[in-house]
Coordinates of C-alpha atoms in Angstrom, one line a residue:
Chain A
X1 CA -24.4 13.3 58.3
X2 CA -25.6 10.2 56.5
X3 CA -27.0 11.2 53.0
X4 CA -28.8 9.3 50.2
X5 CA -28.2 9.7 46.3
X6 CA -30.7 8.6 43.8
X7 CA -30.5 7.8 40.1
X8 CA -33.2 6.7 38.7
X9 CA -34.5 6.0 35.5
X10 CA -37.0 3.4 34.1
X11 CA -35.0 0.4 34.0
X12 CA -32.1 1.7 36.6
X13 CA -32.2 2.6 40.8
X14 CA -28.8 3.2 41.4
X15 CA -29.0 4.3 45.3
X16 CA -24.9 5.6 46.7
X17 CA -25.1 6.5 50.1
X18 CA -22.9 8.4 52.3
X19 CA -21.4 10.4 54.2
X20 CA -21.4 14.3 54.0
X21 CA -17.6 16.1 54.0
X22 CA -18.8 18.6 56.8
X23 CA -21.1 16.9 58.7
X24 CA -22.5 20.3 60.0
X25 CA -23.5 21.6 56.0
X26 CA -25.8 19.5 54.8
X27 CA -25.0 21.1 51.0
X28 CA -21.4 20.2 51.6
X29 CA -20.8 16.5 48.9
X30 CA -21.4 13.3 49.8
X31 CA -17.4 12.6 50.1
X32 CA -18.0 8.9 52.0
X33 CA -19.3 6.2 50.2
X34 CA -20.4 4.2 52.7
X35 CA -22.9 1.4 50.2
X36 CA -23.7 2.0 47.3
X37 CA -26.8 -0.2 45.2
X38 CA -28.4 -0.8 42.1
X39 CA -31.2 -2.7 41.2
X40 CA -32.3 -3.4 37.4
X41 CA -36.0 -3.5 37.2
X42 CA -36.9 -5.4 34.6
X43 CA -33.9 -7.8 34.6
X44 CA -33.0 -9.2 37.2
X45 CA -34.7 -8.9 40.8
X46 CA -31.4 -9.2 42.8
X47 CA -30.1 -5.9 43.7
X48 CA -26.0 -5.5 43.0
X49 CA -25.0 -3.7 46.1
X50 CA -21.9 -2.9 47.2
X51 CA -18.8 -0.6 48.1
X52 CA -16.3 2.0 46.9
X53 CA -14.8 -1.4 44.9
X54 CA -18.3 -2.3 43.6
X55 CA -19.3 1.3 42.0
X56 CA -15.1 1.8 41.3
X57 CA -15.4 -1.8 39.2
X58 CA -18.9 -0.7 37.8
X59 CA -18.4 2.9 36.6
X60 CA -15.5 1.4 34.9
X61 CA -17.7 -1.7 33.0
X62 CA -19.8 0.7 32.6
X63 CA -17.4 3.2 30.7
X64 CA -15.9 0.5 28.3
X65 CA -19.1 -1.5 27.2
X66 CA -20.9 2.0 26.6
X67 CA -18.0 3.5 24.3
X68 CA -17.8 -0.6 22.4
X69 CA -20.8 -0.3 22.0
X70 CA -21.0 3.6 20.0
X71 CA -17.0 2.0 18.2
X72 CA -17.6 -1.2 17.5
X73 CA -14.1 -1.7 18.7
X74 CA -13.5 -4.0 21.5
X75 CA -10.7 -3.1 24.4
X76 CA -8.6 -5.6 24.8
X77 CA -9.6 -7.9 27.3
X78 CA -7.2 -8.1 30.7
X79 CA -3.7 -9.6 30.7
X80 CA -3.6 -13.2 32.2
X81 CA -3.5 -13.9 35.1
X82 CA -5.4 -10.7 36.6
X83 CA -8.3 -11.1 39.0
X84 CA -11.6 -10.2 36.9
X85 CA -13.2 -7.0 37.7
X86 CA -16.0 -7.1 40.0
X87 CA -17.7 -6.0 37.2
X88 CA -17.9 -7.1 33.8
X89 CA -20.2 -6.5 30.7
X90 CA -19.9 -8.4 28.2
X91 CA -21.5 -8.7 25.1
X92 CA -24.5 -10.7 24.2
X93 CA -25.3 -13.2 21.1
X94 CA -27.1 -10.9 19.0
X95 CA -26.2 -7.0 19.2
X96 CA -29.3 -6.0 21.4
X97 CA -27.9 -8.6 24.7
X98 CA -25.9 -7.7 26.2
X99 CA -24.4 -9.2 30.0
X100 CA -23.7 -7.7 33.3
X101 CA -21.8 -10.2 34.9
X102 CA -21.3 -9.3 38.7
X103 CA -19.0 -10.8 41.2
X104 CA -20.3 -9.9 44.1
X105 CA -20.6 -10.8 48.2
X106 CA -24.1 -11.9 49.4
X107 CA -25.5 -10.2 52.1
X108 CA -25.6 -12.1 55.2
X109 CA -23.3 -15.1 54.6
X110 CA -20.2 -14.9 56.0
X111 CA -17.2 -13.4 53.8
X112 CA -16.0 -16.2 51.0
X113 CA -14.0 -16.4 48.4
X114 CA -15.2 -14.6 45.2
X115 CA -13.7 -16.0 42.6
X116 CA -15.1 -19.7 43.7
X117 CA -18.5 -18.6 44.0
X118 CA -20.7 -18.7 40.2
X119 CA -21.2 -14.8 38.4
X120 CA -24.0 -12.7 38.5
X121 CA -25.2 -13.3 35.2
X122 CA -28.1 -10.7 34.9
X123 CA -28.5 -10.0 30.5
X124 CA -29.7 -7.2 30.1
X125 CA -30.5 -5.2 26.2
X126 CA -29.7 -2.6 25.1
X127 CA -32.4 0.0 26.6
X128 CA -31.7 -1.0 30.3
X129 CA -27.7 -0.3 29.6
X130 CA -28.2 2.7 28.4
X131 CA -29.9 2.7 31.5
X132 CA -27.5 1.1 33.8
X133 CA -25.9 3.5 32.2
X134 CA -27.1 7.0 32.1
X135 CA -27.4 6.3 36.0
X136 CA -23.6 6.2 36.6
X137 CA -23.2 8.9 33.9
X138 CA -25.2 11.0 36.6
X139 CA -23.3 9.5 39.1
X140 CA -20.3 11.0 38.0
X141 CA -21.7 14.8 36.5
X142 CA -22.9 14.9 40.0
X143 CA -20.6 17.1 41.8
X144 CA -22.2 16.9 44.9
X145 CA -21.5 13.5 44.9
X146 CA -18.2 11.9 45.1
X147 CA -16.4 14.6 43.6
X148 CA -13.2 12.4 43.4
X149 CA -14.9 9.7 41.1
X150 CA -15.2 11.5 37.7
X151 CA -15.2 10.4 33.9
X152 CA -12.6 8.7 32.8
X153 CA -13.4 7.9 28.5
X154 CA -10.5 7.6 27.2
X155 CA -10.3 6.4 23.1
X156 CA -8.6 3.4 22.3
X157 CA -5.0 3.6 21.3
X158 CA -4.0 2.2 18.5
X159 CA -1.9 0.0 19.6
X160 CA -3.9 -2.2 21.7
X161 CA -6.7 -2.6 19.2
X162 CA -6.2 -6.5 18.3
X163 CA -6.1 -5.8 14.4
X164 CA -9.6 -6.8 12.8
X165 CA -7.5 -10.1 10.7
X166 CA -6.0 -13.0 13.1
X167 CA -2.4 -13.4 12.8
X168 CA -2.7 -16.5 10.3
X169 CA -5.3 -15.1 8.1
X170 CA -2.7 -11.9 7.7
X171 CA 0.4 -13.9 7.3
X172 CA -1.2 -16.2 4.6
X173 CA -0.1 -14.3 1.3
X174 CA 3.1 -13.5 3.1
X175 CA 3.5 -17.4 3.4
X176 CA 1.5 -18.2 0.8
X177 CA 4.1 -16.2 -2.2
X178 CA 7.3 -18.0 0.1
X179 CA 5.6 -21.3 -0.4
X180 CA 5.6 -20.3 -4.7
X181 CA 9.1 -18.8 -4.6
X182 CA 10.5 -21.9 -2.8
X183 CA 8.5 -24.2 -5.0
X184 CA 9.7 -22.5 -8.3
X185 CA 13.1 -22.2 -7.2
X186 CA 13.3 -25.9 -6.9
X187 CA 11.5 -26.3 -10.3
X188 CA 13.8 -24.5 -11.8
X189 CA 16.9 -25.6 -9.7
X190 CA 16.2 -29.2 -12.4
X191 CA 16.1 -27.6 -15.2
X192 CA 20.1 -26.1 -16.8
X193 CA 20.7 -22.6 -16.5
X194 CA 20.5 -21.8 -20.7
X195 CA 23.9 -22.1 -22.2
X196 CA 24.5 -17.9 -23.4
X197 CA 27.4 -17.5 -25.5
X198 CA 27.7 -14.0 -26.4
X199 CA 27.8 -13.3 -29.6
X200 CA 31.9 -12.5 -30.6
X201 CA 31.7 -10.2 -33.8
X202 CA 35.8 -11.4 -34.0
X203 CA 34.3 -15.0 -34.3
X204 CA 31.3 -14.4 -37.0
X205 CA 34.4 -11.9 -38.9
X206 CA 36.0 -14.5 -39.4
X207 CA 33.6 -16.4 -40.9
X208 CA 34.1 -15.5 -45.2
X209 CA 37.9 -16.5 -44.8
X210 CA 36.2 -20.3 -43.4
X211 CA 33.2 -20.2 -45.0
X212 CA 34.4 -21.4 -49.1
X213 CA 35.6 -24.2 -46.4
X214 CA 34.1 -25.2 -43.6
X215 CA 30.7 -24.0 -43.4
X216 CA 28.3 -26.7 -43.2
X217 CA 25.3 -25.2 -43.1
X218 CA 25.3 -22.3 -45.9
X219 CA 25.2 -19.6 -44.5
X220 CA 26.4 -17.4 -47.0
X221 CA 29.1 -15.0 -45.9
X222 CA 28.0 -12.8 -43.0
X223 CA 27.7 -9.3 -44.5
X224 CA 29.3 -7.0 -41.9
X225 CA 27.6 -5.6 -39.1
X226 CA 29.2 -1.9 -38.2
X227 CA 26.3 -1.5 -35.2
X228 CA 28.5 -3.9 -33.3
X229 CA 31.4 -2.7 -33.7
X230 CA 33.7 -2.0 -30.4
X231 CA 30.1 -3.2 -28.4
X232 CA 32.9 -6.2 -27.8
X233 CA 36.5 -5.2 -28.2
X234 CA 37.7 -7.1 -25.9
X235 CA 36.8 -10.1 -27.5
X236 CA 39.4 -9.3 -31.3
X237 CA 41.9 -10.9 -28.4
X238 CA 40.2 -14.2 -29.1
X239 CA 42.8 -16.4 -30.3
X240 CA 42.1 -17.6 -33.6
X241 CA 42.4 -21.6 -32.8
X242 CA 39.8 -20.8 -30.4
X243 CA 37.4 -18.4 -33.1
X244 CA 37.9 -21.1 -35.0
X245 CA 36.2 -24.3 -32.8
X246 CA 34.0 -22.0 -31.7
X247 CA 32.2 -21.6 -34.6
X248 CA 33.0 -25.4 -36.3
X249 CA 30.5 -25.8 -32.7
X250 CA 28.0 -24.2 -33.8
X251 CA 28.0 -25.1 -37.7
X252 CA 28.0 -29.1 -36.2
X253 CA 24.9 -27.9 -33.9
X254 CA 23.2 -26.5 -36.5
X255 CA 23.2 -29.2 -38.3
X256 CA 22.7 -32.1 -35.7
X257 CA 19.8 -29.6 -35.4
X258 CA 18.5 -30.0 -38.6
X259 CA 18.9 -34.2 -38.7
X260 CA 17.2 -34.9 -35.7
X261 CA 14.3 -32.9 -35.8
X262 CA 12.2 -36.2 -35.8
X263 CA 14.5 -37.5 -32.3
X264 CA 12.5 -38.5 -29.0
X265 CA 12.5 -36.3 -26.2
X266 CA 15.7 -37.2 -25.2
X267 CA 17.3 -35.3 -27.1
X268 CA 15.1 -32.4 -28.2
X269 CA 17.0 -30.0 -24.7
X270 CA 20.2 -30.9 -26.2
X271 CA 18.5 -29.9 -29.6
X272 CA 16.9 -26.7 -28.4
X273 CA 19.8 -25.6 -26.6
X274 CA 22.4 -26.1 -30.1
X275 CA 19.0 -24.6 -32.4
X276 CA 19.2 -21.2 -29.5
X277 CA 23.7 -21.2 -30.0
X278 CA 23.5 -21.3 -33.6
X279 CA 20.0 -19.1 -33.9
X280 CA 22.4 -16.7 -31.9
X281 CA 25.4 -16.8 -33.9
X282 CA 23.3 -16.6 -37.4
X283 CA 20.7 -14.2 -36.7
X284 CA 23.3 -12.1 -35.8
X285 CA 25.0 -12.4 -38.0
X286 CA 22.6 -11.9 -41.2
X287 CA 20.4 -9.5 -40.5
X288 CA 21.3 -6.5 -40.4
X289 CA 22.0 -3.5 -38.9
X290 CA 18.2 -2.8 -37.6
X291 CA 17.9 -6.6 -36.2
X292 CA 20.9 -6.1 -33.8
X293 CA 18.9 -3.9 -31.9
X294 CA 19.6 -6.5 -29.0
X295 CA 22.9 -5.2 -29.2
X296 CA 23.0 -1.8 -29.3
X297 CA 20.4 -0.6 -28.2
X298 CA 22.0 0.7 -24.5
X299 CA 24.1 2.8 -26.1
X300 CA 23.8 5.8 -28.1
X301 CA 26.2 5.4 -30.0
X302 CA 23.4 2.9 -32.4
X303 CA 22.0 6.1 -33.9
X304 CA 26.2 7.5 -34.5
X305 CA 26.5 4.3 -35.9
X306 CA 23.7 4.6 -38.3
X307 CA 25.1 8.1 -39.9
X308 CA 28.7 7.3 -40.0
X309 CA 27.3 4.5 -42.0
X310 CA 26.2 7.4 -44.5
X311 CA 28.3 9.7 -43.6
X312 CA 31.2 7.2 -45.5
X313 CA 29.2 4.6 -47.5
X314 CA 33.3 3.4 -47.8
X315 CA 33.8 1.8 -44.7
X316 CA 31.0 -0.9 -45.3
X317 CA 31.4 -2.0 -48.7
X318 CA 35.4 -1.9 -47.8
X319 CA 35.3 -3.9 -45.2
X320 CA 33.1 -6.5 -46.3
X321 CA 34.8 -6.7 -49.3
X322 CA 37.9 -7.3 -47.7
X323 CA 36.3 -9.6 -45.3
X324 CA 37.3 -8.1 -42.6
X325 CA 34.4 -7.6 -41.2
X326 CA 32.7 -5.5 -37.8
X327 CA 36.4 -6.6 -36.3
X328 CA 39.4 -7.5 -38.8
X329 CA 39.9 -11.4 -39.1
X330 CA 43.3 -12.5 -37.5
X331 CA 46.2 -12.1 -40.0
X332 CA 47.1 -15.1 -42.2
X333 CA 49.6 -13.7 -43.4
X334 CA 51.9 -11.4 -41.9
X335 CA 54.9 -9.5 -42.6
X336 CA 57.7 -10.9 -41.1
X337 CA 60.4 -7.8 -41.7
X338 CA 61.1 -5.8 -38.9
X339 CA 62.4 -3.1 -41.9
X340 CA 59.4 -3.1 -43.5
X341 CA 56.8 -2.4 -40.2
X342 CA 58.8 0.4 -39.7
X343 CA 58.1 2.1 -42.9
X344 CA 54.7 1.1 -43.2
X345 CA 54.4 2.7 -39.4
X346 CA 55.4 5.8 -41.0
X347 CA 53.1 5.9 -43.9
X348 CA 50.7 4.8 -41.9
X349 CA 51.3 7.8 -39.6
X350 CA 52.1 10.0 -42.4
X351 CA 48.7 9.7 -44.1
X352 CA 46.3 10.2 -41.8
X353 CA 49.0 12.9 -39.8
X354 CA 48.0 14.6 -43.3
X355 CA 43.9 14.2 -43.6
X356 CA 44.3 14.4 -39.6
X357 CA 42.1 17.0 -38.1
X358 CA 40.9 18.2 -34.5
X359 CA 38.5 16.2 -32.9
X360 CA 35.5 17.0 -30.5
X361 CA 36.2 13.6 -29.2
X362 CA 37.0 14.1 -25.1
X363 CA 38.4 10.5 -24.5
X364 CA 41.1 8.9 -26.2
X365 CA 40.6 7.1 -29.7
X366 CA 42.4 3.9 -30.6
X367 CA 41.7 2.1 -33.9
X368 CA 43.2 -0.9 -35.5
X369 CA 44.4 -0.3 -39.0
X370 CA 45.9 -3.3 -41.0
X371 CA 48.0 -2.1 -44.2
X372 CA 48.9 -4.9 -46.6
X373 CA 53.1 -5.1 -47.0
X374 CA 52.2 -2.0 -50.2
X375 CA 50.7 0.2 -47.7
X376 CA 46.6 0.0 -48.7
X377 CA 44.9 0.1 -45.6
X378 CA 42.6 -3.3 -46.0
X379 CA 40.6 -2.3 -42.7
X380 CA 40.6 -1.0 -39.5
X381 CA 38.0 -1.7 -36.6
X382 CA 37.6 0.7 -33.4
X383 CA 38.7 -0.6 -30.3
X384 CA 35.7 1.4 -28.2
X385 CA 32.6 2.3 -28.4
X386 CA 34.2 5.9 -28.2
X387 CA 36.4 4.9 -31.2
X388 CA 33.7 3.7 -33.0
X389 CA 31.4 6.7 -33.0
X390 CA 34.7 9.2 -33.7
X391 CA 35.7 6.8 -36.3
X392 CA 33.5 8.7 -39.2
X393 CA 36.6 12.5 -38.0
X394 CA 38.8 10.1 -37.9
X395 CA 41.3 10.2 -41.6
X396 CA 41.0 6.6 -41.5
X397 CA 38.5 5.5 -43.1
X398 CA 39.0 8.2 -46.2
X399 CA 42.2 6.0 -45.9
X400 CA 41.2 2.4 -46.7
X401 CA 41.3 1.0 -50.7
X402 CA 39.8 -1.8 -51.8
X403 CA 42.7 -2.4 -52.8
X404 CA 44.7 -5.5 -52.3
X405 CA 47.7 -5.8 -53.8
X406 CA 49.3 -7.8 -51.2
X407 CA 48.0 -10.9 -49.3
X408 CA 51.3 -9.7 -46.6
X409 CA 49.8 -7.9 -43.8
X410 CA 50.4 -5.7 -41.0
X411 CA 48.0 -4.5 -38.1
X412 CA 48.8 -1.8 -36.8
X413 CA 47.9 0.5 -33.2
X414 CA 46.2 3.6 -33.6
X415 CA 45.9 6.3 -31.1
X416 CA 44.1 10.3 -30.8
X417 CA 44.8 11.3 -28.0
X418 CA 41.7 13.7 -26.2
X419 CA 44.8 16.6 -26.6
X420 CA 45.0 14.7 -30.6
X421 CA 47.9 14.0 -30.8
X422 CA 49.1 10.7 -33.2
X423 CA 50.6 7.5 -32.4
X424 CA 50.6 5.3 -34.5
X425 CA 52.9 1.8 -33.9
X426 CA 52.7 -1.8 -34.3
X427 CA 50.4 -4.2 -32.9
X428 CA 52.7 -6.8 -32.0
X429 CA 55.0 -4.0 -31.3
X430 CA 58.1 -2.8 -32.9
X431 CA 60.0 -5.9 -34.3
X432 CA 63.7 -6.7 -33.0
Chain B
X1 CA -13.4 28.5 18.4
X2 CA -16.7 28.4 19.8
X3 CA -16.6 27.3 23.4
X4 CA -18.6 24.5 23.9
X5 CA -16.0 22.6 21.7
X6 CA -13.7 23.6 24.5
X7 CA -15.4 20.9 26.4
X8 CA -14.1 17.3 23.8
X9 CA -10.5 17.0 24.3
X10 CA -7.9 17.0 20.9
X11 CA -6.8 12.9 20.6
X12 CA -3.7 13.0 19.7
X13 CA -3.7 11.0 16.3
X14 CA -1.6 10.8 13.5
X15 CA -2.8 13.2 11.5
X16 CA -4.6 16.5 11.8
X17 CA -7.9 15.3 10.1
X18 CA -10.4 12.9 11.3
X19 CA -9.9 9.6 10.9
X20 CA -12.1 7.1 8.2
X21 CA -13.9 5.5 10.7
X22 CA -15.2 8.2 12.5
X23 CA -16.5 10.8 9.1
X24 CA -18.4 7.5 8.2
X25 CA -20.0 7.3 11.6
X26 CA -20.8 10.6 11.9
X27 CA -22.6 10.7 8.3
X28 CA -24.9 7.4 8.9
X29 CA -25.8 9.0 12.4
X30 CA -27.0 12.0 10.9
X31 CA -28.6 9.6 8.4
X32 CA -30.0 7.3 11.5
X33 CA -32.1 11.6 12.5
X34 CA -32.7 12.6 9.7
X35 CA -34.9 9.5 8.9
X36 CA -36.1 9.5 12.8
X37 CA -37.1 13.3 11.9
X38 CA -38.8 14.8 9.0
X39 CA -37.3 18.0 9.4
X40 CA -33.9 16.3 10.8
X41 CA -32.0 18.5 8.6
X42 CA -33.2 21.3 9.1
X43 CA -32.7 20.9 12.6
X44 CA -29.6 20.2 12.3
X45 CA -28.7 23.5 10.8
X46 CA -31.1 25.3 13.5
X47 CA -28.8 23.5 16.6
X48 CA -26.1 24.7 14.8
X49 CA -27.1 27.8 15.0
X50 CA -28.6 28.1 18.3
X51 CA -25.3 26.5 19.8
X52 CA -23.4 28.9 18.4
X53 CA -21.7 26.4 15.5
X54 CA -22.1 28.4 12.8
X55 CA -19.0 29.6 12.7
X56 CA -17.9 26.4 12.0
X57 CA -20.9 24.5 10.0
X58 CA -21.3 27.5 7.8
X59 CA -25.3 26.0 6.8
X60 CA -26.6 24.2 4.6
X61 CA -23.8 23.8 1.9
X62 CA -21.2 23.7 4.0
X63 CA -22.8 20.8 5.8
X64 CA -23.8 19.0 2.5
X65 CA -20.4 18.8 1.8
X66 CA -19.2 18.2 5.9
X67 CA -20.6 15.0 4.9
X68 CA -19.7 14.4 2.2
X69 CA -16.3 13.5 3.1
X70 CA -18.2 9.6 3.9
X71 CA -16.0 7.8 1.4
X72 CA -19.5 5.8 1.5
X73 CA -21.6 9.1 -0.6
X74 CA -23.1 9.3 -4.6
X75 CA -20.7 12.3 -4.4
X76 CA -17.9 12.1 -2.4
X77 CA -15.6 15.0 -1.4
X78 CA -12.3 14.6 -1.4
X79 CA -11.4 17.4 1.1
X80 CA -10.5 16.7 4.6
X81 CA -12.7 17.3 8.5
X82 CA -11.0 19.2 10.0
X83 CA -11.6 18.4 14.2
X84 CA -13.1 21.6 15.4
X85 CA -15.8 20.6 12.4
X86 CA -16.2 17.0 13.4
X87 CA -16.4 18.2 17.3
X88 CA -19.6 20.3 15.9
X89 CA -21.0 17.9 14.5
X90 CA -20.7 15.7 17.6
X91 CA -22.1 18.3 19.1
X92 CA -24.9 18.5 17.3
X93 CA -25.9 14.7 17.0
X94 CA -26.1 14.1 20.7
X95 CA -28.0 18.0 21.0
X96 CA -30.3 16.5 18.6
X97 CA -30.2 12.7 19.7
X98 CA -31.4 13.5 23.2
X99 CA -34.4 16.0 22.1
X100 CA -35.4 12.3 20.0
X101 CA -34.8 10.3 23.2
X102 CA -38.2 9.6 23.9
X103 CA -38.6 8.2 20.2
X104 CA -35.2 7.3 20.0
X105 CA -36.4 4.8 23.5
X106 CA -40.2 4.0 22.5
X107 CA -39.3 2.3 18.8
X108 CA -35.8 0.3 20.9
X109 CA -38.7 -0.9 23.0
X110 CA -40.5 -1.9 20.3
X111 CA -38.4 -3.6 18.2
X112 CA -37.3 -5.5 20.8
X113 CA -40.0 -6.6 21.7
X114 CA -41.1 -8.1 17.5
X115 CA -38.6 -9.7 18.4
X116 CA -39.1 -11.4 21.1
X117 CA -42.5 -12.1 19.5
X118 CA -40.9 -12.8 16.6
X119 CA -42.6 -10.3 14.5
X120 CA -41.4 -8.7 11.5
X121 CA -41.0 -4.9 11.9
X122 CA -44.1 -4.1 9.9
X123 CA -46.1 -4.6 13.3
X124 CA -44.5 -1.7 14.5
X125 CA -45.9 1.9 12.3
X126 CA -43.1 4.0 13.5
X127 CA -40.3 1.7 13.3
X128 CA -41.3 0.8 10.0
X129 CA -41.4 4.0 9.2
X130 CA -38.4 5.0 10.4
X131 CA -36.4 1.6 8.8
X132 CA -37.9 2.6 5.3
X133 CA -37.7 5.9 5.3
X134 CA -33.4 5.4 6.7
X135 CA -33.6 2.3 3.7
X136 CA -34.0 5.2 1.0
X137 CA -31.9 7.8 2.2
X138 CA -28.9 4.9 2.5
X139 CA -29.8 4.1 -0.7
X140 CA -30.0 7.9 -2.6
X141 CA -26.7 9.0 -1.1
X142 CA -24.2 6.1 -0.9
X143 CA -22.6 4.5 -3.9
X144 CA -23.9 1.7 -4.4
X145 CA -20.5 0.5 -6.1
X146 CA -18.2 1.0 -2.7
X147 CA -17.4 -2.7 -1.0
X148 CA -19.2 -0.8 2.2
X149 CA -22.0 0.0 0.4
X150 CA -22.0 -3.3 -1.3
X151 CA -22.0 -5.1 2.3
X152 CA -25.5 -3.1 3.1
X153 CA -27.2 -4.5 -0.1
X154 CA -30.2 -6.5 1.2
X155 CA -33.5 -5.0 2.9
X156 CA -32.0 -6.9 6.0
X157 CA -28.5 -5.6 6.6
X158 CA -29.4 -2.2 5.8
X159 CA -32.8 -2.6 8.9
X160 CA -29.4 -4.0 11.3
X161 CA -27.4 -0.6 10.5
X162 CA -30.2 1.7 11.1
X163 CA -31.1 -0.1 14.0
X164 CA -27.4 -0.3 15.7
X165 CA -27.2 3.1 14.3
X166 CA -30.8 4.1 16.6
X167 CA -29.0 2.2 19.9
X168 CA -26.1 4.4 19.0
X169 CA -27.6 7.6 19.6
X170 CA -29.2 6.6 22.5
X171 CA -26.4 6.0 24.1
X172 CA -25.1 9.5 22.8
X173 CA -27.5 11.1 24.7
X174 CA -27.1 10.4 28.0
X175 CA -25.0 13.7 30.3
X176 CA -22.2 12.4 29.1
X177 CA -22.9 11.2 25.6
X178 CA -21.2 14.0 23.4
X179 CA -17.9 12.7 25.4
X180 CA -18.6 9.0 25.0
X181 CA -19.7 9.8 21.1
X182 CA -16.6 12.0 20.4
X183 CA -13.7 9.7 22.1
X184 CA -15.9 6.6 20.7
X185 CA -14.7 8.2 17.0
X186 CA -10.9 8.0 18.2
X187 CA -11.4 4.2 19.0
X188 CA -8.0 2.1 17.7
X189 CA -6.9 5.2 16.0
X190 CA -4.9 8.0 18.6
X191 CA -1.3 7.1 19.5

C-alpha cells in the first residue's frame, strides 16, 4: 500500500512517498521509499525530488550545516576527488544568507551526467533554512516513516577542524624568530671573540716583586687577595717566565691604551680589548675582597675566607709583607743543599705536628709552604678550595713569621689527610 | 541523574569539564532569552523545576554561579562547569526557545525585511526593544576589559551578536534542537 507522509512548515513542504512494511496493516511504518519531494515556497518554485540518495544527501547536508550555524565551526570539506554531494548547503555572503545547492536529474528528460549540469542554487534565509531543517528533523524523529533513517548528530572532531589561523600565519612568528637568530649569528660572526684572560693569582703575586723594575703603569704594589686563594690553584704551576711575560703584555697594552685614546677607530677595537685585559688585571689586583665577588661568589668559601681572615689577622699582613701574594711567588733563590732541605723538612714537620689539632675537614688538605734557610716560614698557599677553607684551623698560619733572615728559600708540600696524618715533603722532590 | 539528560550523549572530551566556548555560548544564549522575555530568568528556574532538573540547577544562586563560568563575565567564576550542568542548561535553553519560537520567527523575519529595504532596526518596535535590552544586559554583565568583550564594543557589533543568537535560538527550538545544540557545543573539541 502506498503511503504518503507530508511535513509542512511555512517555508518548506517535505513529502515522502513509499510502501508500508506490511501491506495489510495501515499502521505499519513506511519502510520503502519511492519518492521524496521538497518544496520551498518563498525561496524557489522548483520542486526538488529524488529517491533515497537524494533524501540521504539532504539529511546529511542539513545536519552538517545546522550544526555549523550553531557552533560556528565549519566542517572540513570532503576529500578532493570524491564526487560532490547531491545536496549541499553553503554559507552566503552575509550571515543571514545560505545557499542550497542541488544537483538533480531534471524530470522527464533522458538521464544525463548530473555533474555536467549546472547545479541548482537556491538562496535561503535563516528562517527558511530552519524550516527545511525542522521538516527533516520531524522526518528523522518520526518512527512511522523510514525508521532506519535516524539523525547522526556528532560533534566535529578536534583533528578535523582547521585551525583558526592559516599555517603561514601561525608559522610566521617562528620563522621571524629563526631569521632574527640567523641574522644575529651572522652579524656576531664578524665580531672577534673577546679575549678572556682568567685572573691568574700567581701572576698577580709576581707583581710586587717586579713592580719596582717593570711596571709601566705605576700601579701600586698589588695587595694580597686572600679570597682568590685556591680558586685556581692549577695556574700556580705556571712557569715564572710565562707569568712575567703575560704581565708585561698587559702593562704594554695599558700603556698604549693610555696614549692612543685619541687614535682613529681602527685602533680603538684593539685598544678596547687591551683595555679590557688591563682592567681585569688592575681591578683584581687593586680592589679588595669585596669587589672580587665575581670570581669567588660561586663558591661558599667566600664568607668562610672572610672569617678566616678575621680569625687570623696575621695571615694577610704576613703574606703581603713577604710579597707572597695569594699564591707564592716563584722562588728566586732556592736552597741548593740537600741536607739543608732535609733538615728544614724535619723542622717543618716537627713544628706543625707539635701544634696540630684534630681537624673536621673531610678531604685531604694540601698546602705549599715556603721556608727560609733559617727555618722561618715566610708564606704558604692552599692548593685547593677545601684547603683554603680549613687553613685557619691548621697550625700553619700561626707559624708564619715576618722575619726574613735569608734570601734562600725552599718550598715544601704539606699534606693533612682526612685521617689526620701529616705528610711533609720538599716541593721539588727529595734532593739526591 | 535526571532521565531527561540521558538523551544527550556525553562527548569524549580530553578533560571532564565543559570547554570554554561551550560555557560562553550557553551563557550568551541565556542572555538572549532574558532579553527576549522579561521574565526570562524566572522562567529558567521554573523550567528547571518542571523538568525535574532542580537537582542539578539548585536555585537562583547556583544558576548565577553556573552562568558566571563564562570567562567574559564581569564576575567570572573559576569553578568548572560539569557536563551534567551543561546538559541541564542545554535542555532549559531549547525548552525556552521552543516556547519563544513564534516571537523569534517574527523578529528574524522583521529583521530580514528591514535589511532588504535597508532600514535600521529601529523601525521594528519589538526588534529594537530586544536589541536594546540585549545590549544593556551584555554591557552590564560582561567585563569590558576582556578581549572577547572588546570585540563587541559598538552597538552594531552587539546587534549582530544579538541577531546571531536569535538565529541560534531558533535552530535549537526544533524537535532535534536539543541534540543539535548539545552536539554543536563540542565541535572541534571532541577527541
